[in-house]
Amino acid sequence: MKRCTACILPDTFPGIRFDESGVCQYCLEAGEGNQPFAGESLKDKLETIIRDNRGHGRTYDALVAYSGGKDSTYLIHRLQSAYQLSILAVTFDNGYMSEASFRNMRTVLGRLNVDHLIVRPGQSSMNRIFAQSCGHRMYPDHLTKFGSGICISCIRMVSTMALRVAIEKGIPMVMLGNSPGQMIQSENELIFRDNTIPYALRRRLFKPLVDQLGDERLYDLLMLTREEYKTKPFPYTINPFPILGYDEQLIYREIAALGWSKPTDVDPNSTNCKLNSLGIKKHCETYHFHPYDFEMSMLVRQKIISRDEAIRRVSDPERITEVLAAEVEAALGELVPEW
Ligand SMILES: [Zn+2]
């Protein structure tokens, strides 16, 4: 496999082009002084929204979608210490999170005195969604460039559950711990109200999946109901890291002081979820590139990690991903479609 000599994008990545020295167009564009979107320009907006939505006699100012991973752990600490927000941590338990992850959550939230709500939809409904998400091209290519089908389904369920709880409890802000590499950075993806996409259009994204499963009720796990989208005022969704800055070494240091330790029972790309491994395996088989290739290449371009480290994360020399994927695949059994 040929990879960009500056980042790590492989020749199997959709639409990739290399110049004569083997540098991809994403690196060339970045090198021509086209700076990536500067999230810092949104700092004033973020602080205004926080100021306007803090207090008011509410029990919670912000809901943090809490996976127990390093980023969302640090986010809770940062929002609490920098902005004195009253936080509700909400964990979407997909049934495949590592035990170490739950230990970390108990330790850290205990230390920070933050309330914790764990939401776990019916496991067999989730299993059907996860297994079918491994099926052939359940999501459009512009999404699978950036992540596996399983991850897309899971992230949609996470944001749906987070918004649903925020709407039920009248919490004005939903905070997500996406790192700068995990998203195309534009203003509308960092701070937004997720009620602007027409309902029918939104359903269309999940139609191939739900049609295969033959159960319309599954839409309610993947997206809000028509009534929920009409909530006023609709909660903000905010991704603070690209705005406030992101330093992986600092994050590890600060959360270690809160009692967080790195789980050893997950693949090198995830600090919190085993299901991710199956997503990676199926994605590689279907598309012949790694679902983390793009995210890692962004981190290399932004000099957050080295190229060698990025290659190590996507090549997984110890084959941890394979072992974990086989475990999860065995658990899902015949639900995983053949094609
Ligand atoms: Zn490149």
Coordinates of C-alpha atoms and ligand atoms in Angstrom, one line a residue:
M1 CA 0.0 0.0 0.0
K2 CA 1.3 3.4 -1.0
R3 CA 0.8 6.2 1.5
C4 CA 1.2 10.0 1.3
T5 CA 4.8 10.8 2.3
A6 CA 3.7 13.7 4.4
C7 CA 0.6 12.4 6.2
I8 CA -0.6 8.8 6.0
L9 CA -3.5 8.8 3.5
P10 CA -3.3 5.6 1.4
D11 CA -3.8 5.3 -2.4
T12 CA -7.0 3.5 -1.6
F13 CA -8.6 6.6 0.0
P14 CA -11.5 7.9 -2.2
G15 CA -10.5 10.7 -4.5
I16 CA -6.8 10.8 -3.4
R17 CA -4.2 12.3 -5.7
F18 CA -0.4 12.4 -5.2
D19 CA 2.2 14.8 -6.7
E20 CA 5.5 13.5 -8.1
S21 CA 7.0 13.4 -4.6
G22 CA 4.1 11.4 -3.3
V23 CA 2.4 14.2 -1.3
C24 CA -1.4 14.1 -1.3
Q25 CA -3.7 17.0 -2.2
Y26 CA -4.8 17.5 1.4
C27 CA -1.2 18.1 2.5
L28 CA -0.4 20.2 -0.6
E29 CA -3.5 22.5 0.1
A30 CA -2.5 22.8 3.8
G31 CA 1.1 23.6 2.8
E32 CA 0.0 26.4 0.5
G33 CA -0.9 28.6 3.4
N34 CA -4.6 27.5 3.3
Q35 CA -4.9 27.3 7.1
P36 CA -7.5 24.9 8.4
F37 CA -10.6 26.7 9.8
A38 CA -9.5 28.6 12.9
G39 CA -11.8 27.4 15.6
E40 CA -10.3 30.0 18.0
S41 CA -12.3 32.7 16.1
L42 CA -15.4 31.2 17.7
K43 CA -14.1 31.7 21.3
D44 CA -16.1 34.9 21.9
K45 CA -19.3 33.3 20.5
L46 CA -18.7 30.2 22.8
E47 CA -18.2 32.4 25.8
T48 CA -21.3 34.5 25.1
I49 CA -23.5 31.4 24.8
I50 CA -22.1 29.9 28.0
R51 CA -22.6 33.2 29.8
D52 CA -26.2 33.6 28.6
N53 CA -27.1 30.0 29.4
R54 CA -25.4 29.5 32.8
G55 CA -27.4 29.7 36.0
H56 CA -31.0 30.8 35.7
G57 CA -31.9 28.5 38.6
R58 CA -31.5 25.4 36.4
T59 CA -30.2 22.2 37.9
Y60 CA -27.8 21.7 35.0
D61 CA -26.3 24.2 32.6
A62 CA -24.7 21.7 30.3
L63 CA -25.0 18.1 29.4
V64 CA -21.7 16.4 28.4
A65 CA -21.9 13.3 26.3
Y66 CA -19.6 11.1 28.4
S67 CA -17.9 8.0 26.9
G68 CA -15.4 7.7 29.7
G69 CA -12.6 8.2 27.1
K70 CA -9.8 10.7 27.6
D71 CA -11.4 13.6 25.6
S72 CA -14.8 13.7 27.2
T73 CA -13.2 13.2 30.7
Y74 CA -11.0 16.2 30.2
L75 CA -13.9 18.2 28.7
I76 CA -16.0 17.8 31.9
H77 CA -13.0 18.9 34.0
R78 CA -12.3 21.9 31.7
L79 CA -15.9 23.1 31.6
Q80 CA -16.2 22.8 35.3
S81 CA -12.9 24.6 36.2
A82 CA -12.9 27.3 33.5
Y83 CA -16.6 28.1 33.4
Q84 CA -18.1 26.8 36.6
L85 CA -20.8 25.0 34.8
S86 CA -23.2 22.7 36.5
I87 CA -22.8 19.5 34.5
L88 CA -24.8 16.4 33.9
A89 CA -22.6 13.6 32.4
V90 CA -24.7 11.3 30.1
T91 CA -23.2 8.0 29.0
F92 CA -24.7 6.1 26.1
D93 CA -23.9 2.5 26.9
N94 CA -23.9 0.5 23.7
G95 CA -23.2 -2.7 25.6
Y96 CA -19.6 -3.0 24.4
M97 CA -17.8 -0.5 26.6
S98 CA -14.8 -1.7 28.5
E99 CA -15.1 -2.3 32.2
A100 CA -12.0 -0.2 32.7
S101 CA -14.0 2.7 31.1
F102 CA -16.8 2.4 33.7
R103 CA -14.2 2.3 36.5
N104 CA -12.7 5.5 35.1
M105 CA -16.1 7.2 34.9
R106 CA -16.9 6.3 38.5
T107 CA -13.5 7.5 39.8
V108 CA -13.4 10.8 37.8
L109 CA -17.0 11.8 38.3
G110 CA -16.7 11.0 42.0
R111 CA -13.7 13.2 42.2
L112 CA -15.4 16.0 40.4
N113 CA -18.8 15.6 42.1
V114 CA -20.6 15.5 38.8
D115 CA -24.0 13.7 38.4
H116 CA -24.0 10.8 36.0
L117 CA -26.8 9.3 33.9
I118 CA -26.3 6.1 32.0
V119 CA -28.7 5.5 29.1
R120 CA -28.8 1.9 27.7
P121 CA -31.5 1.2 25.0
G122 CA -32.7 -2.3 24.5
Q123 CA -29.6 -4.4 23.7
S124 CA -31.2 -6.5 21.0
S125 CA -32.4 -3.4 19.1
M126 CA -28.9 -1.9 19.3
N127 CA -27.3 -5.2 18.3
R128 CA -29.5 -5.3 15.2
I129 CA -28.5 -1.8 14.2
F130 CA -24.8 -2.4 14.9
A131 CA -24.7 -5.7 13.0
Q132 CA -26.6 -4.3 10.0
S133 CA -24.3 -1.2 10.0
C134 CA -21.5 -3.7 8.9
G135 CA -23.6 -4.4 5.8
H136 CA -22.6 -3.3 2.4
R137 CA -22.7 0.5 2.0
M138 CA -25.4 1.3 4.6
Y139 CA -24.2 4.9 4.6
P140 CA -23.1 7.2 1.8
D141 CA -19.4 7.5 0.9
H142 CA -19.0 11.1 2.0
L143 CA -19.6 9.8 5.6
T144 CA -17.8 6.5 5.4
K145 CA -14.6 8.3 4.3
F146 CA -14.4 9.5 7.9
G147 CA -15.6 6.5 9.9
S148 CA -17.0 3.0 9.9
G149 CA -20.7 2.3 9.6
I150 CA -20.9 1.0 13.1
C151 CA -19.3 4.2 14.4
I152 CA -21.7 6.4 12.4
S153 CA -24.7 4.6 13.8
C154 CA -23.3 4.7 17.3
I155 CA -22.5 8.4 17.1
R156 CA -26.0 9.2 15.8
M157 CA -27.5 7.3 18.7
V158 CA -25.2 9.1 21.2
S159 CA -26.2 12.5 19.9
T160 CA -29.9 11.5 19.8
M161 CA -29.9 10.3 23.4
A162 CA -27.9 13.4 24.6
L163 CA -30.4 15.8 22.9
R164 CA -33.4 13.8 24.1
V165 CA -32.2 14.0 27.7
A166 CA -31.3 17.7 27.3
I167 CA -34.8 18.4 25.9
E168 CA -36.5 16.4 28.7
K169 CA -34.6 18.1 31.4
G170 CA -34.5 21.6 29.9
I171 CA -30.7 21.7 29.6
P172 CA -29.6 24.4 27.2
M173 CA -26.2 23.1 26.0
V174 CA -25.0 19.7 24.9
M175 CA -21.2 19.5 24.9
L176 CA -19.3 17.0 22.8
G177 CA -15.6 16.0 23.2
N178 CA -14.7 15.6 19.5
S179 CA -11.0 16.3 18.9
P180 CA -10.0 18.7 16.1
G181 CA -9.1 15.7 13.8
Q182 CA -12.5 14.1 14.2
M183 CA -14.4 16.8 12.3
I184 CA -14.4 19.0 9.2
Q185 CA -14.0 22.3 10.9
S186 CA -16.5 24.9 10.0
E187 CA -18.5 27.2 12.2
N188 CA -21.7 25.3 11.7
E189 CA -20.2 22.0 12.9
L190 CA -18.7 23.5 16.0
I191 CA -21.7 25.4 17.5
F192 CA -25.1 24.7 16.1
R193 CA -28.7 23.8 16.8
D194 CA -29.3 20.4 15.3
N195 CA -33.0 21.0 14.3
T196 CA -32.5 22.6 10.9
I197 CA -32.3 19.5 8.6
P198 CA -35.8 18.7 7.3
Y199 CA -37.3 15.7 9.0
A200 CA -37.8 13.7 5.8
L201 CA -34.2 14.3 4.6
R202 CA -32.9 13.1 7.9
R203 CA -34.8 9.9 7.8
R204 CA -33.5 9.2 4.3
L205 CA -30.0 8.8 5.8
F206 CA -31.1 5.9 7.9
K207 CA -33.5 4.4 5.4
P208 CA -31.2 1.7 3.9
L209 CA -30.4 0.5 7.4
V210 CA -34.0 0.6 8.8
D211 CA -35.4 -0.9 5.6
Q212 CA -33.1 -3.9 5.9
L213 CA -34.1 -4.4 9.5
G214 CA -37.8 -3.9 8.7
D215 CA -38.6 -2.1 11.9
E216 CA -39.6 1.6 11.7
R217 CA -39.4 2.1 15.5
L218 CA -35.6 1.9 15.1
Y219 CA -35.6 5.4 13.7
D220 CA -36.3 6.7 17.2
L221 CA -32.9 5.4 18.4
L222 CA -31.0 7.0 15.5
M223 CA -32.8 10.4 15.4
L224 CA -35.3 12.5 17.4
T225 CA -39.0 12.3 16.8
R226 CA -40.8 15.0 14.8
E227 CA -42.2 16.5 18.0
E228 CA -38.7 16.6 19.7
Y229 CA -37.2 18.5 16.8
K230 CA -39.9 21.2 17.3
T231 CA -38.7 22.0 20.9
K232 CA -38.1 25.7 21.5
P233 CA -35.6 26.8 22.5
F234 CA -33.7 23.9 21.0
P235 CA -30.5 23.0 22.9
Y236 CA -27.2 24.0 21.4
T237 CA -24.7 21.4 20.3
I238 CA -21.2 22.5 21.0
N239 CA -17.7 21.1 20.2
P240 CA -15.4 23.1 22.5
F241 CA -12.0 21.5 21.7
P242 CA -11.4 22.9 18.2
I243 CA -12.3 26.3 19.7
L244 CA -10.4 26.2 23.0
G245 CA -7.4 24.2 21.8
Y246 CA -6.4 20.6 22.1
D247 CA -3.2 19.2 23.6
E248 CA -3.1 15.4 23.9
Q249 CA -0.1 15.3 26.3
L250 CA -1.8 17.9 28.6
I251 CA -5.0 16.0 28.5
Y252 CA -3.4 12.8 29.6
R253 CA -1.5 14.6 32.4
E254 CA -4.6 16.4 33.7
I255 CA -6.9 13.4 33.7
A256 CA -4.3 11.2 35.3
A257 CA -4.5 13.6 38.2
L258 CA -8.2 12.9 38.4
G259 CA -7.6 9.2 38.7
W260 CA -8.2 8.2 35.0
S261 CA -6.0 5.5 33.6
K262 CA -5.7 4.2 30.0
P263 CA -7.8 1.0 29.4
T264 CA -5.7 -1.9 28.2
D265 CA -8.7 -3.9 26.8
V266 CA -9.4 -1.9 23.7
D267 CA -7.8 -1.3 20.2
P268 CA -5.2 1.4 19.7
N269 CA -7.7 3.9 18.2
S270 CA -10.2 3.8 21.0
T271 CA -9.9 4.4 24.7
N272 CA -13.4 3.3 25.5
C273 CA -15.2 0.9 23.1
K274 CA -14.8 -2.7 21.9
L275 CA -17.4 -2.4 19.2
N276 CA -15.1 0.0 17.4
S277 CA -12.8 -2.9 16.6
L278 CA -15.5 -4.7 14.6
G279 CA -16.3 -1.4 12.9
I280 CA -12.7 -1.1 11.8
K281 CA -12.4 -4.6 10.6
K282 CA -15.6 -4.5 8.4
H283 CA -14.7 -1.0 7.1
C284 CA -11.2 -2.2 6.0
E285 CA -12.8 -5.2 4.3
T286 CA -15.3 -3.1 2.4
Y287 CA -13.4 0.0 1.5
H288 CA -9.7 -1.1 1.7
F289 CA -8.7 1.8 3.8
H290 CA -8.8 2.4 7.6
P291 CA -11.7 4.4 9.0
Y292 CA -9.2 6.4 11.1
D293 CA -6.9 7.2 8.1
F294 CA -8.4 10.6 7.6
E295 CA -8.6 11.6 11.3
M296 CA -5.0 10.5 11.8
S297 CA -3.8 12.4 8.7
M298 CA -5.5 15.6 10.1
L299 CA -3.7 15.1 13.4
V300 CA -0.4 14.7 11.5
R301 CA -1.0 17.9 9.4
Q302 CA -1.9 19.8 12.6
K303 CA 1.3 18.4 14.2
I304 CA -0.7 17.0 17.1
I305 CA 0.9 13.5 16.5
S306 CA 3.9 12.3 14.5
R307 CA 3.5 10.4 11.2
D308 CA 5.1 7.3 12.8
E309 CA 2.6 7.4 15.6
A310 CA -0.3 7.8 13.1
I311 CA 0.9 4.7 11.1
R312 CA 1.3 2.7 14.3
R313 CA -2.4 3.5 15.2
V314 CA -3.8 2.4 11.9
S315 CA -1.6 -0.6 11.3
D316 CA -2.1 -2.1 14.8
P317 CA 1.1 -4.3 14.8
E318 CA -0.1 -6.3 17.9
R319 CA -3.4 -7.2 16.1
I320 CA -5.5 -6.2 19.0
T321 CA -8.3 -5.0 16.7
E322 CA -8.6 -8.4 15.1
V323 CA -9.0 -10.2 18.4
L324 CA -11.5 -7.8 19.8
A325 CA -13.5 -7.7 16.5
A326 CA -13.8 -11.5 16.5
E327 CA -15.1 -11.4 20.1
V328 CA -17.8 -8.8 19.2
E329 CA -18.6 -10.6 16.0
A330 CA -19.2 -13.8 17.9
A331 CA -21.5 -11.9 20.3
L332 CA -23.5 -10.5 17.5
G333 CA -23.6 -13.9 15.8
E334 CA -26.0 -14.3 12.9
L335 CA -27.1 -10.7 13.0
V336 CA -24.0 -9.7 11.0
P337 CA -25.1 -9.8 7.3
E338 CA -23.3 -11.8 4.7
W339 CA -22.6 -10.2 1.4
Ligands
ZN1 ZN -1.0 13.8 2.8

